[in-house]
């Protein structure tokens, strides 16, 4: 049997052991709480970084400091576990007391860090709540983009079955699919919430354009075929104007001075050449149509129209010149009177200024009056220079208008 002293020592040892075990269990609970808080907050900060990387930088820095402290406290706790075997009955009460104090210190440190982690989480919560509320808007936008891609896929397939070249809308749709693939990657594809929202909308818009382009292909084909016939008819019309332009040039050469027609020399030949180039572009357009290359056909037709427009302008210059010269030859003074009215209007405006006309305006207007008086001197000889006369009158009229504009600007500033 144990003596009384042995029993007292055993009783103190048992109490000390129980106290150490209780402290150990409290430390284990503190470790679990700290570990769970650390893992939870790490996930929240990671989500914060996905949603708004720039705004999350300070939060990540603060959490890193807290995590380092938690790791150090966990390491210290594990060291205490390794150092104190509470199942060893040969330990003295003093050793159990030392173990208890070590576990208590470790627990208090881990509890302190857990409070810091929870406080950090509380400060982070309002911002996360706002971001997560905004995040709820992303799935519907991504779905809308996916629906648009599916619709575009169907339209492109339909166009292809009808024999249309849908390569352009198909290439456009590939861009939308690439954006959606990035949005479907880990997190938000590194775009952040705002970037992901914009990209989802961009993918939807691109897919919608691709769908519309594919759906319009049959209409485009019909438009191109109609345009082909229309431009072919117009080529014939322009080609038929060549003889009219030749006749107008003969009128100019026989009845007017060289100055009246020298800038139009070669007009019939340039019109013929433009019509020929237009025919070549039409042949290209027809070839593209036969291969269902509608976009290329449209470009060829546009080039043909450009040639025809230039030919029309050149023809109008020749026939219009004849009309202008005949009109001025019939009544040169009528043209001069219209310009004289513009000069007088400028003179009245200048005189009406406070203090009378400004010297620089008066000098310009006086010179215009002199030029107007001298303009009829150009109309001499067997073939007067009516074109030079018209150009001089137009220059005088433009200069008078410039004076009016400057006077009004000066009045506005003054």
Coordinates of C-alpha atoms in Angstrom, one line a residue:
X1 CA 0.0 0.0 0.0
X2 CA 1.1 3.6 -0.7
X3 CA 2.0 5.8 2.2
X4 CA 0.2 9.0 3.0
X5 CA 3.0 11.0 1.3
X6 CA 2.8 9.0 -1.8
X7 CA -0.9 9.4 -2.0
X8 CA -0.6 13.2 -1.6
X9 CA 2.0 13.3 -4.3
X10 CA -0.1 11.2 -6.6
X11 CA -3.1 13.4 -6.0
X12 CA -1.2 16.5 -6.8
X13 CA 0.2 14.8 -9.9
X14 CA -3.3 13.8 -11.1
X15 CA -4.7 17.3 -10.6
X16 CA -1.7 18.8 -12.5
X17 CA -2.2 16.2 -15.3
X18 CA -5.9 17.0 -15.5
X19 CA -5.1 20.7 -15.7
X20 CA -2.6 20.2 -18.4
X21 CA -5.0 18.0 -20.4
X22 CA -7.7 20.6 -20.1
X23 CA -5.3 23.3 -21.3
X24 CA -4.2 21.0 -24.2
X25 CA -7.8 20.6 -25.3
X26 CA -8.4 24.3 -25.1
X27 CA -5.3 24.9 -27.2
X28 CA -6.6 22.3 -29.8
X29 CA -9.9 24.2 -30.0
X30 CA -8.1 27.5 -30.4
X31 CA -5.9 26.0 -33.2
X32 CA -9.0 24.6 -35.0
X33 CA -10.8 28.0 -34.7
X34 CA -7.7 29.9 -36.0
X35 CA -7.2 27.4 -38.8
X36 CA -10.8 27.7 -40.0
X37 CA -10.8 31.5 -39.8
X38 CA -7.5 31.6 -41.8
X39 CA -8.8 29.3 -44.5
X40 CA -12.2 31.1 -44.7
X41 CA -10.6 34.6 -45.0
X42 CA -8.0 33.3 -47.5
X43 CA -10.9 32.2 -49.7
X44 CA -12.7 35.6 -49.3
X45 CA -9.5 37.6 -50.2
X46 CA -8.9 35.3 -53.2
X47 CA -12.5 36.0 -54.4
X48 CA -11.9 39.7 -53.8
X49 CA -8.8 39.5 -56.0
X50 CA -10.9 37.8 -58.7
X51 CA -13.5 40.5 -58.6
X52 CA -11.3 43.6 -58.3
X53 CA -7.6 42.8 -58.2
X54 CA -6.4 46.4 -57.7
X55 CA -8.8 47.2 -54.8
X56 CA -7.9 43.8 -53.2
X57 CA -4.1 44.5 -53.0
X58 CA -4.3 46.2 -49.5
X59 CA -6.5 43.4 -48.2
X60 CA -4.1 40.8 -49.5
X61 CA -1.2 42.5 -47.8
X62 CA -3.0 42.8 -44.5
X63 CA -4.1 39.1 -44.7
X64 CA -0.6 38.0 -45.5
X65 CA 0.7 39.6 -42.3
X66 CA -2.1 37.9 -40.3
X67 CA -1.5 34.5 -42.0
X68 CA 2.2 34.7 -41.2
X69 CA 1.3 35.4 -37.5
X70 CA -1.1 32.4 -37.6
X71 CA 1.5 30.1 -39.1
X72 CA 4.0 31.1 -36.4
X73 CA 1.4 30.5 -33.7
X74 CA 0.5 27.1 -35.2
X75 CA 4.2 26.2 -35.3
X76 CA 4.6 27.2 -31.7
X77 CA 1.5 25.1 -30.7
X78 CA 2.8 22.0 -32.5
X79 CA 6.2 22.5 -30.8
X80 CA 4.3 22.5 -27.4
X81 CA 2.5 19.3 -28.4
X82 CA 5.8 17.6 -29.3
X83 CA 7.5 18.7 -26.1
X84 CA 4.8 17.6 -23.6
X85 CA 3.6 14.0 -23.6
X86 CA 0.7 14.2 -21.1
X87 CA 0.2 10.4 -21.1
X88 CA 3.5 9.9 -19.4
X89 CA 2.6 9.0 -15.8
X90 CA 6.2 9.4 -14.7
X91 CA 5.9 13.2 -15.1
X92 CA 6.1 15.3 -12.0
X93 CA 3.4 17.8 -11.0
X94 CA 5.8 20.6 -11.9
X95 CA 6.2 19.2 -15.4
X96 CA 2.4 19.0 -15.8
X97 CA 2.2 22.6 -14.6
X98 CA 4.8 23.7 -17.1
X99 CA 2.9 21.9 -19.9
X100 CA -0.3 23.5 -18.8
X101 CA 1.2 27.0 -18.9
X102 CA 2.7 26.3 -22.3
X103 CA -0.6 25.1 -23.7
X104 CA -2.4 28.1 -22.1
X105 CA 0.1 30.5 -23.7
X106 CA -0.2 28.9 -27.1
X107 CA -4.0 29.0 -26.8
X108 CA -4.1 32.6 -25.8
X109 CA -1.9 33.5 -28.7
X110 CA -4.0 31.6 -31.2
X111 CA -7.2 33.1 -29.8
X112 CA -5.7 36.6 -30.1
X113 CA -4.8 35.9 -33.8
X114 CA -8.3 34.5 -34.4
X115 CA -9.8 37.7 -33.0
X116 CA -7.6 39.7 -35.4
X117 CA -8.7 37.5 -38.3
X118 CA -12.3 37.8 -37.4
X119 CA -12.0 41.6 -37.1
X120 CA -10.4 41.7 -40.5
X121 CA -13.2 39.6 -41.9
X122 CA -15.8 42.0 -40.4
X123 CA -14.1 45.0 -42.0
X124 CA -13.9 43.2 -45.4
X125 CA -17.6 42.0 -45.3
X126 CA -19.4 45.2 -46.5
X127 CA -17.1 45.5 -49.6
X128 CA -17.5 41.8 -50.3
X129 CA -21.3 42.1 -50.0
X130 CA -21.4 44.9 -52.6
X131 CA -19.1 43.0 -55.0
X132 CA -21.1 39.8 -54.6
X133 CA -24.3 41.6 -55.2
X134 CA -22.8 42.9 -58.5
X135 CA -21.5 39.5 -59.2
X136 CA -25.1 38.2 -59.4
X137 CA -25.5 40.3 -62.6
X138 CA -22.7 38.4 -64.4
X139 CA -24.3 35.0 -65.0
X140 CA -27.3 36.5 -66.9
X141 CA -25.0 38.4 -69.1
X142 CA -22.9 35.4 -69.8
X143 CA -26.0 33.4 -70.6
X144 CA -27.2 36.1 -72.9
X145 CA -23.8 36.0 -74.7
X146 CA -24.0 32.2 -75.0
X147 CA -27.6 32.4 -76.3
X148 CA -26.4 34.9 -78.9
X149 CA -23.5 32.6 -79.9
X150 CA -25.9 29.7 -80.3
X151 CA -28.2 31.8 -82.5
X152 CA -25.3 33.0 -84.6
X153 CA -24.1 29.4 -85.0
X154 CA -27.6 28.4 -86.3
X155 CA -27.8 31.3 -88.7
X156 CA -24.3 30.6 -90.1
X157 CA -25.2 26.9 -90.6
X158 CA -28.4 27.9 -92.4
X159 CA -26.5 30.2 -94.7
X160 CA -23.9 27.5 -95.4
X161 CA -26.7 25.0 -96.3
X162 CA -28.1 27.6 -98.7
X163 CA -24.7 27.7 -100.5
X164 CA -23.6 31.1 -99.1
X165 CA -20.1 32.0 -98.2
X166 CA -20.4 32.6 -94.4
X167 CA -16.7 32.8 -93.7
X168 CA -16.8 36.5 -92.6
X169 CA -19.6 36.1 -89.9
X170 CA -18.0 32.8 -88.9
X171 CA -14.7 34.5 -88.2
X172 CA -16.5 37.2 -86.3
X173 CA -18.3 34.6 -84.2
X174 CA -15.0 32.9 -83.4
X175 CA -14.0 36.1 -81.5
X176 CA -17.1 35.9 -79.4
X177 CA -16.4 32.2 -78.6
X178 CA -12.9 33.0 -77.6
X179 CA -14.1 35.7 -75.1
X180 CA -16.6 33.3 -73.6
X181 CA -13.9 30.6 -73.3
X182 CA -11.8 33.0 -71.2
X183 CA -14.8 33.9 -69.0
X184 CA -15.4 30.2 -68.4
X185 CA -11.8 29.7 -67.2
X186 CA -10.7 29.7 -63.6
X187 CA -12.1 32.7 -61.7
X188 CA -13.0 35.5 -64.0
X189 CA -10.2 34.9 -66.5
X190 CA -8.1 37.5 -64.8
X191 CA -10.5 40.2 -66.0
X192 CA -12.0 41.3 -62.7
X193 CA -15.7 41.8 -62.3
X194 CA -16.0 44.9 -64.4
X195 CA -13.8 43.5 -67.1
X196 CA -15.8 40.2 -67.1
X197 CA -19.1 42.2 -67.4
X198 CA -17.7 44.2 -70.3
X199 CA -16.4 41.1 -72.1
X200 CA -19.7 39.3 -71.7
X201 CA -21.5 42.2 -73.3
X202 CA -18.8 42.4 -76.0
X203 CA -19.2 38.7 -76.8
X204 CA -23.0 39.1 -77.0
X205 CA -22.7 42.1 -79.3
X206 CA -20.2 40.4 -81.6
X207 CA -22.3 37.3 -81.8
X208 CA -25.4 39.3 -82.6
X209 CA -23.5 41.1 -85.4
X210 CA -22.4 37.7 -86.8
X211 CA -26.0 36.4 -86.6
X212 CA -27.3 39.5 -88.5
X213 CA -24.6 39.2 -91.1
X214 CA -25.3 35.5 -91.7
X215 CA -29.1 36.2 -91.8
X216 CA -28.5 39.0 -94.3
X217 CA -26.4 36.9 -96.7
X218 CA -29.5 35.8 -98.8
X219 CA -30.6 39.4 -99.0
X220 CA -27.0 40.5 -99.9
X221 CA -26.9 37.9 -102.7
X222 CA -30.2 39.3 -104.1
X223 CA -28.9 42.9 -103.8
X224 CA -25.6 42.0 -105.5
X225 CA -27.4 40.3 -108.4
X226 CA -29.7 43.3 -108.8
X227 CA -26.7 45.7 -108.6
X228 CA -24.9 43.7 -111.2
X229 CA -27.7 44.2 -113.7
X230 CA -28.1 47.9 -112.8
X231 CA -24.4 48.7 -113.1
X232 CA -24.2 46.8 -116.4
X233 CA -27.0 49.0 -117.8
X234 CA -25.3 52.1 -116.5
X235 CA -22.0 51.2 -118.3
X236 CA -23.9 51.1 -121.5
X237 CA -25.5 54.5 -120.8
X238 CA -22.1 56.1 -120.0
X239 CA -20.5 54.5 -123.1
X240 CA -23.3 56.0 -125.2
X241 CA -22.5 59.5 -123.8
X242 CA -19.1 59.5 -125.4
X243 CA -20.5 60.6 -128.8
X244 CA -22.4 63.5 -127.1
X245 CA -19.2 64.5 -125.4
X246 CA -17.3 64.4 -128.7
X247 CA -19.9 66.7 -130.3
X248 CA -19.7 69.1 -127.3
X249 CA -15.9 69.1 -127.6
X250 CA -16.2 69.9 -131.4
X251 CA -18.4 72.8 -130.5
X252 CA -15.8 74.1 -128.0
X253 CA -12.9 73.7 -130.4
X254 CA -14.7 75.5 -133.3
X255 CA -16.4 78.3 -131.4
X256 CA -14.3 79.2 -128.4
X257 CA -10.7 80.0 -127.5
X258 CA -8.2 77.3 -126.3
X259 CA -8.5 78.7 -122.8
X260 CA -12.1 77.7 -122.7
X261 CA -11.5 74.0 -123.4
X262 CA -7.9 73.1 -122.9
X263 CA -8.6 71.6 -119.4
X264 CA -11.2 69.3 -121.0
X265 CA -9.0 68.0 -123.7
X266 CA -9.1 64.2 -123.9
X267 CA -12.4 63.9 -122.1
X268 CA -14.1 61.5 -124.6
X269 CA -11.1 59.2 -124.4
X270 CA -11.0 59.3 -120.6
X271 CA -14.7 58.5 -120.5
X272 CA -14.2 55.5 -122.8
X273 CA -11.4 54.2 -120.7
X274 CA -13.4 54.6 -117.5
X275 CA -16.3 52.6 -119.1
X276 CA -13.9 49.9 -120.1
X277 CA -12.4 49.7 -116.6
X278 CA -16.0 49.5 -115.2
X279 CA -16.7 46.5 -117.6
X280 CA -13.6 44.8 -116.2
X281 CA -14.8 45.3 -112.6
X282 CA -18.2 43.9 -113.7
X283 CA -16.5 40.8 -115.0
X284 CA -14.8 40.4 -111.7
X285 CA -18.0 40.8 -109.8
X286 CA -19.7 38.2 -112.0
X287 CA -17.0 35.7 -111.3
X288 CA -17.3 36.4 -107.5
X289 CA -21.1 35.9 -107.8
X290 CA -20.6 32.5 -109.4
X291 CA -18.6 31.5 -106.4
X292 CA -21.0 33.0 -103.9
X293 CA -18.3 35.5 -102.8
X294 CA -20.7 38.3 -102.1
X295 CA -18.4 40.6 -100.2
X296 CA -15.8 40.5 -103.0
X297 CA -18.5 41.0 -105.6
X298 CA -19.7 44.1 -103.7
X299 CA -16.2 45.5 -103.7
X300 CA -15.9 45.0 -107.4
X301 CA -19.2 46.6 -108.0
X302 CA -18.2 49.6 -105.9
X303 CA -15.0 50.0 -108.0
X304 CA -17.1 49.9 -111.2
X305 CA -19.5 52.6 -109.8
X306 CA -16.5 54.7 -108.9
X307 CA -15.3 54.6 -112.5
X308 CA -18.7 55.4 -113.8
X309 CA -19.1 58.3 -111.4
X310 CA -15.9 59.8 -112.6
X311 CA -16.9 59.3 -116.2
X312 CA -20.3 61.0 -115.5
X313 CA -18.6 64.0 -113.8
X314 CA -16.2 64.4 -116.8
X315 CA -19.1 64.2 -119.3
X316 CA -21.0 66.8 -117.3
X317 CA -18.0 69.1 -117.2
X318 CA -17.9 69.1 -121.0
X319 CA -21.6 69.5 -121.7
X320 CA -22.0 72.0 -118.8
X321 CA -19.1 74.1 -120.1
X322 CA -20.8 74.4 -123.5
X323 CA -24.0 75.6 -121.7
X324 CA -22.2 78.1 -119.5
X325 CA -20.2 79.5 -122.4
X326 CA -23.3 79.9 -124.6
X327 CA -25.1 81.7 -121.8
X328 CA -22.3 84.1 -121.0
X329 CA -21.7 84.8 -124.8
X330 CA -25.4 85.6 -125.1
X331 CA -25.4 88.2 -122.2
X332 CA -22.0 88.8 -120.6
X333 CA -23.4 91.8 -118.7
X334 CA -26.0 89.7 -116.8
X335 CA -23.2 87.6 -115.2
X336 CA -21.3 90.8 -114.3
X337 CA -24.4 92.3 -112.7
X338 CA -24.8 89.4 -110.3
X339 CA -21.2 89.8 -109.1
X340 CA -21.6 93.6 -108.9
X341 CA -24.5 93.1 -106.5
X342 CA -22.3 91.0 -104.2
X343 CA -19.5 93.6 -104.2
X344 CA -22.0 96.4 -103.4
X345 CA -23.5 94.3 -100.6
X346 CA -20.0 94.0 -99.1
X347 CA -19.4 97.8 -99.6
X348 CA -22.6 98.7 -97.8
X349 CA -21.7 96.4 -94.9
X350 CA -18.2 98.0 -94.6
X351 CA -19.6 101.6 -94.7
X352 CA -22.1 100.7 -92.0
X353 CA -19.4 100.0 -89.5
X354 CA -18.8 102.4 -86.6
X355 CA -16.3 105.0 -87.9
X356 CA -16.8 103.9 -91.5
X357 CA -15.1 101.1 -93.4
X358 CA -11.8 99.8 -92.1
X359 CA -8.9 100.8 -94.4
X360 CA -7.9 97.2 -95.1
X361 CA -11.4 96.3 -96.1
X362 CA -11.8 99.4 -98.2
X363 CA -8.6 98.6 -100.1
X364 CA -9.8 95.1 -101.0
X365 CA -13.2 96.3 -102.1
X366 CA -11.7 99.0 -104.2
X367 CA -9.5 96.5 -106.0
X368 CA -12.6 94.3 -106.6
X369 CA -14.4 97.1 -108.2
X370 CA -11.5 97.8 -110.4
X371 CA -11.2 94.1 -111.4
X372 CA -14.9 94.0 -112.1
X373 CA -14.6 97.0 -114.5
X374 CA -11.6 95.4 -116.3
X375 CA -13.2 91.9 -116.6
X376 CA -15.0 92.7 -119.9
X377 CA -11.6 93.5 -121.5
X378 CA -11.1 89.7 -121.7
X379 CA -13.9 89.5 -124.2
X380 CA -12.0 90.6 -127.3
X381 CA -11.0 89.0 -130.6
X382 CA -12.8 86.5 -132.8
X383 CA -13.0 83.9 -130.0
X384 CA -13.2 85.7 -126.7
X385 CA -12.0 84.0 -123.5
X386 CA -15.5 83.6 -122.0
X387 CA -14.2 80.9 -119.6
X388 CA -11.5 83.2 -118.2
X389 CA -14.2 85.9 -117.9
X390 CA -16.5 83.6 -115.8
X391 CA -13.6 82.5 -113.6
X392 CA -12.6 86.1 -112.9
X393 CA -16.2 87.0 -112.0
X394 CA -16.4 84.0 -109.7
X395 CA -13.1 84.9 -108.0
X396 CA -14.4 88.5 -107.5
X397 CA -17.6 87.2 -106.0
X398 CA -15.7 84.9 -103.6
X399 CA -13.4 87.7 -102.5
X400 CA -16.4 89.9 -101.8
X401 CA -18.0 87.2 -99.7
X402 CA -14.7 86.8 -97.7
X403 CA -14.7 90.5 -96.9
X404 CA -18.3 90.1 -95.5
X405 CA -17.3 87.2 -93.4
X406 CA -14.3 89.0 -91.9
X407 CA -16.3 92.1 -91.1
X408 CA -18.9 90.0 -89.3
X409 CA -16.2 88.1 -87.3
X410 CA -14.6 91.4 -86.3
X411 CA -17.9 92.8 -85.2
X412 CA -18.6 89.7 -83.1
X413 CA -15.2 90.0 -81.4
X414 CA -15.5 93.7 -80.9

